[in-house]
PDB file of C-alpha atoms in Angstrom:
ATOM      1  CA  MET U 629      -0.198   0.377  -0.240  1.00 74.00           C
ATOM      2  CA  LYS U 630       2.942   2.194   0.604  1.00 84.00           C
ATOM      3  CA  TRP U 631       3.265   3.047  -3.381  1.00 88.00           C
ATOM      4  CA  ILE U 632      -0.268   3.380  -4.009  1.00 89.00           C
ATOM      5  CA  ASN U 633      -0.767   5.891  -0.311  1.00 87.00           C
ATOM      6  CA  PHE U 634       2.739   7.799  -1.931  1.00 86.00           C
ATOM      7  CA  PHE U 635       0.770   8.168  -5.540  1.00 87.00           C
ATOM      8  CA  VAL U 636      -2.622   9.252  -4.653  1.00 88.00           C
ATOM      9  CA  ASN U 637      -1.589  11.520  -1.583  1.00 84.00           C
ATOM     10  CA  GLN U 638       1.226  13.404  -3.960  1.00 84.00           C
ATOM     11  CA  ASN U 639      -1.600  13.979  -6.765  1.00 86.00           C
ATOM     12  CA  ILE U 640       0.054  11.016  -9.307  1.00 87.00           C
ATOM     13  CA  PRO U 641      -1.625  10.354 -12.006  1.00 88.00           C
ATOM     14  CA  HIS U 642      -1.583   6.580 -12.389  1.00 90.00           C
ATOM     15  CA  TYR U 643      -2.945   3.305 -13.695  1.00 91.00           C
ATOM     16  CA  ILE U 644      -3.101   0.423 -11.443  1.00 94.00           C
ATOM     17  CA  TYR U 645      -3.081  -3.144 -13.331  1.00 94.00           C
ATOM     18  CA  LYS U 646      -3.549  -6.838 -12.227  1.00 96.00           C
ATOM     19  CA  LEU U 647      -1.949  -9.811 -14.874  1.00 96.00           C
ATOM     20  CA  ASN U 648      -2.548 -13.094 -14.687  1.00 95.00           C
ATOM     21  CA  LYS U 649       0.033 -15.629 -15.465  1.00 90.00           C
ATOM     22  CA  ASN U 650       1.352 -15.647 -18.677  1.00 89.00           C
ATOM     23  CA  ASP U 651      -0.281 -11.898 -19.505  1.00 94.00           C
ATOM     24  CA  ILE U 652       1.493  -9.367 -21.869  1.00 93.00           C
ATOM     25  CA  ILE U 653       2.173  -5.759 -21.731  1.00 90.00           C
ATOM     26  CA  ILE U 654       3.929  -4.325 -24.576  1.00 87.00           C
ATOM     27  CA  ILE U 655       5.957  -0.519 -23.660  1.00 83.00           C
ATOM     28  CA  ASN U 656       7.246   0.684 -26.726  1.00 78.00           C
ATOM     29  CA  ARG U 657       8.840   4.768 -27.515  1.00 66.00           C
ATOM     30  CA  ILE U 658       6.201   5.451 -30.040  1.00 63.00           C
ATOM     31  CA  ASN U 659       3.851   7.296 -28.175  1.00 55.00           C
ATOM     32  CA  SER U 660       5.640  10.238 -25.814  1.00 48.00           C
ATOM     33  CA  TYR U 661       2.237  10.739 -23.843  1.00 46.00           C
ATOM     34  CA  THR U 662       1.927   6.692 -22.845  1.00 54.00           C
ATOM     35  CA  GLU U 663       2.955   5.810 -19.526  1.00 57.00           C
ATOM     36  CA  LYS U 664       6.929   3.838 -19.451  1.00 76.00           C
ATOM     37  CA  SER U 665       7.248   3.304 -15.688  1.00 87.00           C
ATOM     38  CA  ILE U 666       5.674   0.965 -13.776  1.00 90.00           C
ATOM     39  CA  ILE U 667       6.563  -0.833 -10.193  1.00 93.00           C
ATOM     40  CA  ILE U 668       5.284  -4.123  -9.508  1.00 94.00           C
ATOM     41  CA  LEU U 669       3.470  -4.333  -6.169  1.00 95.00           C
ATOM     42  CA  TYR U 670       2.930  -8.327  -6.242  1.00 94.00           C
ATOM     43  CA  GLY U 671       4.306 -10.920  -8.448  1.00 93.00           C
ATOM     44  CA  SER U 672       6.675 -11.158 -10.106  1.00 93.00           C
ATOM     45  CA  LEU U 673       7.516 -10.418 -14.494  1.00 93.00           C
ATOM     46  CA  TYR U 674      10.240 -11.449 -16.935  1.00 91.00           C
ATOM     47  CA  ILE U 675      11.291  -9.052 -19.846  1.00 91.00           C
ATOM     48  CA  ILE U 676      12.079  -9.777 -23.003  1.00 89.00           C
ATOM     49  CA  ASN U 677      13.682  -7.314 -25.446  1.00 87.00           C
ATOM     50  CA  THR U 678      11.539  -7.841 -28.547  1.00 86.00           C
ATOM     51  CA  PHE U 679      13.182  -6.459 -32.726  1.00 85.00           C
ATOM     52  CA  THR U 680      11.076  -5.767 -35.189  1.00 79.00           C
ATOM     53  CA  ASN U 681      12.954  -9.111 -37.300  1.00 81.00           C
ATOM     54  CA  GLN U 682      11.716 -10.878 -34.203  1.00 78.00           C
ATOM     55  CA  GLU U 683      14.603 -11.789 -32.978  1.00 82.00           C
ATOM     56  CA  GLU U 684      14.445 -11.526 -28.844  1.00 83.00           C
ATOM     57  CA  LEU U 685      16.939 -10.283 -26.026  1.00 85.00           C
ATOM     58  CA  PRO U 686      16.053 -11.033 -22.444  1.00 86.00           C
ATOM     59  CA  LEU U 687      17.217  -8.841 -20.772  1.00 87.00           C
ATOM     60  CA  THR U 688      16.326  -9.618 -16.444  1.00 89.00           C
ATOM     61  CA  ILE U 689      12.798 -11.196 -14.102  1.00 92.00           C
ATOM     62  CA  LEU U 690      11.679  -8.072 -11.711  1.00 92.00           C
ATOM     63  CA  ASN U 691       9.599  -8.559  -8.751  1.00 91.00           C
ATOM     64  CA  LYS U 692       7.761  -6.714  -5.881  1.00 92.00           C
ATOM     65  CA  ASN U 693       9.053  -3.148  -5.648  1.00 91.00           C
ATOM     66  CA  ASN U 694      11.410  -3.007  -8.831  1.00 93.00           C
ATOM     67  CA  ILE U 695      10.803  -0.086 -11.374  1.00 90.00           C
ATOM     68  CA  PHE U 696      10.918  -0.382 -14.616  1.00 90.00           C
ATOM     69  CA  ASP U 697      11.569   2.074 -16.334  1.00 84.00           C
ATOM     70  CA  ILE U 698      12.110   2.103 -20.545  1.00 76.00           C
ATOM     71  CA  ASN U 699      13.806   5.277 -20.015  1.00 71.00           C
ATOM     72  CA  ASN U 700      17.099   4.124 -18.475  1.00 67.00           C
ATOM     73  CA  LEU U 701      16.867   1.445 -21.136  1.00 68.00           C
ATOM     74  CA  ASN U 702      19.491   1.660 -24.178  1.00 61.00           C
ATOM     75  CA  THR U 703      16.798   1.264 -27.180  1.00 59.00           C
ATOM     76  CA  ASN U 704      15.428   2.636 -29.875  1.00 62.00           C
ATOM     77  CA  TYR U 705      12.379   2.562 -32.330  1.00 66.00           C
ATOM     78  CA  ARG U 706      13.210  -0.159 -33.418  1.00 76.00           C
ATOM     79  CA  SER U 707      11.821  -2.306 -31.008  1.00 81.00           C
ATOM     80  CA  TYR U 708       9.980  -2.923 -27.882  1.00 85.00           C
ATOM     81  CA  TYR U 709       9.192  -4.355 -24.473  1.00 88.00           C
ATOM     82  CA  GLN U 710       7.421  -7.075 -23.371  1.00 90.00           C
ATOM     83  CA  LEU U 711       6.929  -7.413 -19.606  1.00 93.00           C
ATOM     84  CA  ILE U 712       5.111 -10.941 -19.274  1.00 92.00           C
ATOM     85  CA  ALA U 713       3.646 -12.075 -15.906  1.00 94.00           C
ATOM     86  CA  LEU U 714       5.291 -15.482 -14.282  1.00 90.00           C
ATOM     87  CA  GLU U 715       2.652 -15.541 -11.984  1.00 90.00           C
ATOM     88  CA  LYS U 716      -0.763 -12.670 -10.616  1.00 93.00           C
ATOM     89  CA  THR U 717       1.010  -9.678 -10.673  1.00 96.00           C
ATOM     90  CA  TYR U 718      -0.224  -6.624  -9.607  1.00 96.00           C
ATOM     91  CA  ILE U 719       1.967  -3.711 -10.936  1.00 95.00           C
ATOM     92  CA  ILE U 720       1.257   0.664 -10.434  1.00 93.00           C
ATOM     93  CA  SER U 721       1.724   2.611 -13.829  1.00 90.00           C
ATOM     94  CA  PHE U 722       2.608   6.010 -14.397  1.00 89.00           C
ATOM     95  CA  GLN U 723       5.187   8.744 -16.108  1.00 85.00           C
ATOM     96  CA  PHE U 724       8.736   9.493 -14.274  1.00 79.00           C
ATOM     97  CA  ASN U 725       8.105  13.172 -15.117  1.00 79.00           C
ATOM     98  CA  HIS U 726       5.757  13.766 -12.481  1.00 79.00           C
ATOM     99  CA  ILE U 727       7.690  12.617  -9.685  1.00 78.00           C
ATOM    100  CA  LYS U 728      10.560  13.978 -10.962  1.00 71.00           C
ATOM    101  CA  ASN U 729       8.656  17.612 -11.115  1.00 71.00           C
ATOM    102  CA  ILE U 730       7.551  16.698  -7.008  1.00 75.00           C
ATOM    103  CA  LYS U 731       9.314  19.805  -4.794  1.00 67.00           C
ATOM    104  CA  GLU U 732       9.134  18.360  -2.448  1.00 69.00           C
ATOM    105  CA  MET U 733       9.381  14.916  -0.916  1.00 69.00           C
ATOM    106  CA  ASP U 734       9.760  13.288   2.087  1.00 68.00           C
ATOM    107  CA  LYS U 735      12.782  11.341   2.720  1.00 66.00           C
ATOM    108  CA  TYR U 736      11.541   7.861   3.299  1.00 70.00           C
ATOM    109  CA  HIS U 737       9.725   8.147  -0.300  1.00 75.00           C
ATOM    110  CA  LEU U 738      12.870   8.999  -1.523  1.00 75.00           C
ATOM    111  CA  ILE U 739      14.713   6.260   0.495  1.00 77.00           C
ATOM    112  CA  ASN U 740      12.315   4.168  -0.261  1.00 80.00           C
ATOM    113  CA  ILE U 741      12.418   4.899  -4.913  1.00 82.00           C
ATOM    114  CA  ILE U 742      16.828   5.107  -4.577  1.00 81.00           C
ATOM    115  CA  ASN U 743      16.307   1.565  -2.932  1.00 84.00           C
ATOM    116  CA  SER U 744      13.764  -0.117  -5.865  1.00 87.00           C
ATOM    117  CA  TYR U 745      16.345   1.572  -8.243  1.00 84.00           C
ATOM    118  CA  GLN U 746      19.489  -0.360  -6.441  1.00 84.00           C
ATOM    119  CA  LYS U 747      17.672  -3.730  -6.115  1.00 87.00           C
ATOM    120  CA  THR U 748      16.708  -3.117 -10.482  1.00 89.00           C
ATOM    121  CA  ILE U 749      20.367  -2.260 -11.352  1.00 88.00           C
ATOM    122  CA  ASN U 750      21.277  -5.561  -9.327  1.00 88.00           C
ATOM    123  CA  LYS U 751      18.443  -7.883 -11.151  1.00 90.00           C
ATOM    124  CA  TYR U 752      19.989  -6.856 -13.956  1.00 88.00           C
ATOM    125  CA  GLU U 753      23.182  -7.462 -13.247  1.00 90.00           C
ATOM    126  CA  THR U 754      22.722 -10.683 -12.067  1.00 90.00           C
ATOM    127  CA  MET U 755      20.485 -11.570 -15.990  1.00 90.00           C
ATOM    128  CA  ASN U 756      23.699  -9.932 -17.871  1.00 90.00           C
ATOM    129  CA  LYS U 757      25.606 -12.931 -15.469  1.00 91.00           C
ATOM    130  CA  ILE U 758      23.590 -15.700 -16.188  1.00 91.00           C
ATOM    131  CA  LEU U 759      23.507 -14.791 -19.291  1.00 88.00           C
ATOM    132  CA  SER U 760      27.223 -14.632 -20.327  1.00 89.00           C
ATOM    133  CA  HIS U 761      27.688 -18.291 -19.881  1.00 90.00           C
ATOM    134  CA  LYS U 762      28.556 -19.950 -22.665  1.00 88.00           C
ATOM    135  CA  TYR U 763      26.796 -23.331 -22.622  1.00 90.00           C
ATOM    136  CA  ILE U 764      23.021 -23.175 -21.836  1.00 90.00           C
ATOM    137  CA  LYS U 765      23.025 -25.912 -19.261  1.00 90.00           C
ATOM    138  CA  ASN U 766      25.222 -23.559 -16.818  1.00 91.00           C
ATOM    139  CA  ARG U 767      22.763 -19.928 -17.736  1.00 92.00           C
ATOM    140  CA  LEU U 768      19.723 -22.441 -16.902  1.00 92.00           C
ATOM    141  CA  ILE U 769      21.408 -23.519 -13.215  1.00 90.00           C
ATOM    142  CA  GLN U 770      21.838 -20.179 -12.479  1.00 91.00           C
ATOM    143  CA  LEU U 771      18.882 -19.468 -12.795  1.00 92.00           C
ATOM    144  CA  ILE U 772      16.730 -21.756 -11.562  1.00 90.00           C
ATOM    145  CA  LEU U 773      18.908 -20.905  -8.164  1.00 89.00           C
ATOM    146  CA  PHE U 774      18.077 -17.162  -8.940  1.00 91.00           C
ATOM    147  CA  LEU U 775      14.843 -17.807  -8.768  1.00 90.00           C
ATOM    148  CA  PHE U 776      15.495 -20.197  -5.595  1.00 90.00           C
ATOM    149  CA  LEU U 777      17.094 -17.216  -3.817  1.00 88.00           C
ATOM    150  CA  GLU U 778      14.086 -15.080  -5.571  1.00 87.00           C
ATOM    151  CA  PHE U 779      11.216 -16.693  -4.991  1.00 88.00           C
ATOM    152  CA  GLY U 780      11.628 -19.911  -3.599  1.00 87.00           C
ATOM    153  CA  ASN U 781       9.822 -21.186  -0.380  1.00 87.00           C
ATOM    154  CA  ILE U 782      11.424 -23.374   2.225  1.00 87.00           C
ATOM    155  CA  HIS U 783       9.984 -26.658   4.599  1.00 84.00           C
ATOM    156  CA  GLY U 784      12.491 -28.248   6.597  1.00 83.00           C
ATOM    157  CA  LYS U 785      14.425 -29.346   4.310  1.00 83.00           C
ATOM    158  CA  GLN U 786      12.618 -28.129   0.991  1.00 85.00           C
ATOM    159  CA  ILE U 787      12.904 -25.230  -1.445  1.00 89.00           C
ATOM    160  CA  TYR U 788       9.982 -24.695  -4.450  1.00 87.00           C
ATOM    161  CA  ILE U 789       9.020 -21.926  -6.451  1.00 88.00           C
ATOM    162  CA  PRO U 790       5.415 -21.114  -5.358  1.00 85.00           C
ATOM    163  CA  PHE U 791       4.596 -20.227  -9.611  1.00 85.00           C
ATOM    164  CA  LYS U 792       4.556 -22.677 -12.235  1.00 85.00           C
ATOM    165  CA  ILE U 793       7.284 -21.515 -15.291  1.00 87.00           C
ATOM    166  CA  SER U 794       7.174 -23.659 -18.186  1.00 86.00           C
ATOM    167  CA  GLN U 795       9.826 -24.603 -20.005  1.00 87.00           C
ATOM    168  CA  LYS U 796       8.883 -22.176 -23.229  1.00 87.00           C
ATOM    169  CA  ASN U 797       9.279 -19.635 -20.034  1.00 86.00           C
ATOM    170  CA  LEU U 798      12.744 -21.757 -19.495  1.00 90.00           C
ATOM    171  CA  ALA U 799      13.465 -21.070 -23.111  1.00 90.00           C
ATOM    172  CA  ILE U 800      12.761 -17.749 -23.923  1.00 87.00           C
ATOM    173  CA  ILE U 801      14.567 -16.175 -21.151  1.00 88.00           C
ATOM    174  CA  THR U 802      17.880 -18.411 -21.360  1.00 90.00           C
ATOM    175  CA  GLY U 803      18.064 -17.843 -25.412  1.00 87.00           C
ATOM    176  CA  THR U 804      16.804 -21.795 -26.332  1.00 89.00           C
ATOM    177  CA  ASN U 805      14.145 -23.526 -27.259  1.00 90.00           C
ATOM    178  CA  LYS U 806      12.599 -26.528 -25.255  1.00 90.00           C
ATOM    179  CA  THR U 807      13.356 -29.431 -26.544  1.00 92.00           C
ATOM    180  CA  THR U 808      17.547 -28.523 -25.313  1.00 92.00           C
ATOM    181  CA  ILE U 809      15.185 -27.310 -21.745  1.00 91.00           C
ATOM    182  CA  ASN U 810      14.066 -30.825 -21.613  1.00 89.00           C
ATOM    183  CA  LYS U 811      17.096 -32.297 -22.365  1.00 90.00           C
ATOM    184  CA  VAL U 812      19.511 -29.778 -19.383  1.00 90.00           C
ATOM    185  CA  MET U 813      16.319 -30.074 -16.990  1.00 88.00           C
ATOM    186  CA  LYS U 814      16.676 -33.797 -16.805  1.00 87.00           C
ATOM    187  CA  TYR U 815      20.175 -34.068 -16.663  1.00 87.00           C
ATOM    188  CA  ILE U 816      19.550 -31.553 -13.030  1.00 86.00           C
ATOM    189  CA  SER U 817      17.452 -33.776 -12.056  1.00 84.00           C
ATOM    190  CA  LYS U 818      19.843 -36.603 -11.990  1.00 82.00           C
ATOM    191  CA  THR U 819      22.966 -34.886 -10.734  1.00 80.00           C
ATOM    192  CA  LEU U 820      22.353 -31.871  -9.202  1.00 79.00           C
ATOM    193  CA  PHE U 821      18.500 -32.916  -7.108  1.00 80.00           C
ATOM    194  CA  ILE U 822      16.787 -29.997  -9.035  1.00 85.00           C
ATOM    195  CA  ASN U 823      13.081 -32.006  -9.614  1.00 85.00           C
ATOM    196  CA  TYR U 824      11.251 -30.136 -12.639  1.00 82.00           C
ATOM    197  CA  ALA U 825       7.200 -31.420 -11.571  1.00 75.00           C
ATOM    198  CA  ILE U 826       4.761 -32.205 -13.924  1.00 62.00           C
ATOM    199  CA  LYS U 827       2.499 -28.817 -13.471  1.00 70.00           C
ATOM    200  CA  ASN U 828       5.754 -27.169 -14.526  1.00 71.00           C
ATOM    201  CA  THR U 829       7.162 -26.274 -10.628  1.00 82.00           C
ATOM    202  CA  ILE U 830      10.224 -26.665  -9.625  1.00 88.00           C
ATOM    203  CA  HIS U 831      11.011 -27.919  -6.675  1.00 85.00           C
ATOM    204  CA  ILE U 832      14.703 -29.678  -4.017  1.00 85.00           C
ATOM    205  CA  ASN U 833      13.449 -32.253  -1.804  1.00 81.00           C
ATOM    206  CA  ASP U 834      16.885 -31.753   0.197  1.00 77.00           C
ATOM    207  CA  ILE U 835      18.505 -29.094  -0.115  1.00 77.00           C
ATOM    208  CA  TYR U 836      21.368 -30.323   2.108  1.00 73.00           C
ATOM    209  CA  LYS U 837      21.913 -33.296  -1.222  1.00 69.00           C
ATOM    210  CA  ILE U 838      22.621 -30.500  -3.527  1.00 69.00           C
ATOM    211  CA  ASN U 839      26.021 -30.227  -5.205  1.00 64.00           C
ATOM    212  CA  ILE U 840      26.961 -26.815  -7.885  1.00 60.00           C
ATOM    213  CA  ASN U 841      30.753 -27.775  -8.740  1.00 57.00           C
TER     214      ASN U 841
END
């Protein structure tokens, strides 16, 4: 509620949207009046930069309190961004200029905005490191560990990602295809004890058995 209260109290124009799993928001630079900034209130999104030749560049996975601001990204009019919900997600959209034009902002909200930007930058850096791996196997392992770290729920020795993620989504995020993902997931399951269930859930039955070399 802190973000909603902030926008209401400061009279900043905004919209709140609910996204169901796999819903997509497309953001580009064509319309200068479009709200090009969002804050995630709840849930998670993965971001893809799509070019006119249909080439897709995975960027990052964002979750609660992360900020997506197209004006801070190095892009042009030949591409657009797809923001795809990994689970039920609520976002608030706005024009960042409206925040920058506030003459007097209390310290609490200023710190929140700075912290949210820093967390978002860290997510981009983490995803760059994941995608920099030459081999898909290493990309997928690092991605899954990132998901466990960011979203994992722990019960005793078990840890699981609370939302379903399809092989298609894993393929898009890691820049490969479903066939390769299927093969790598079988390898991961046998060697690292990271299980990918039929219902597209990822879990570890015993975290003490996992061995990453």
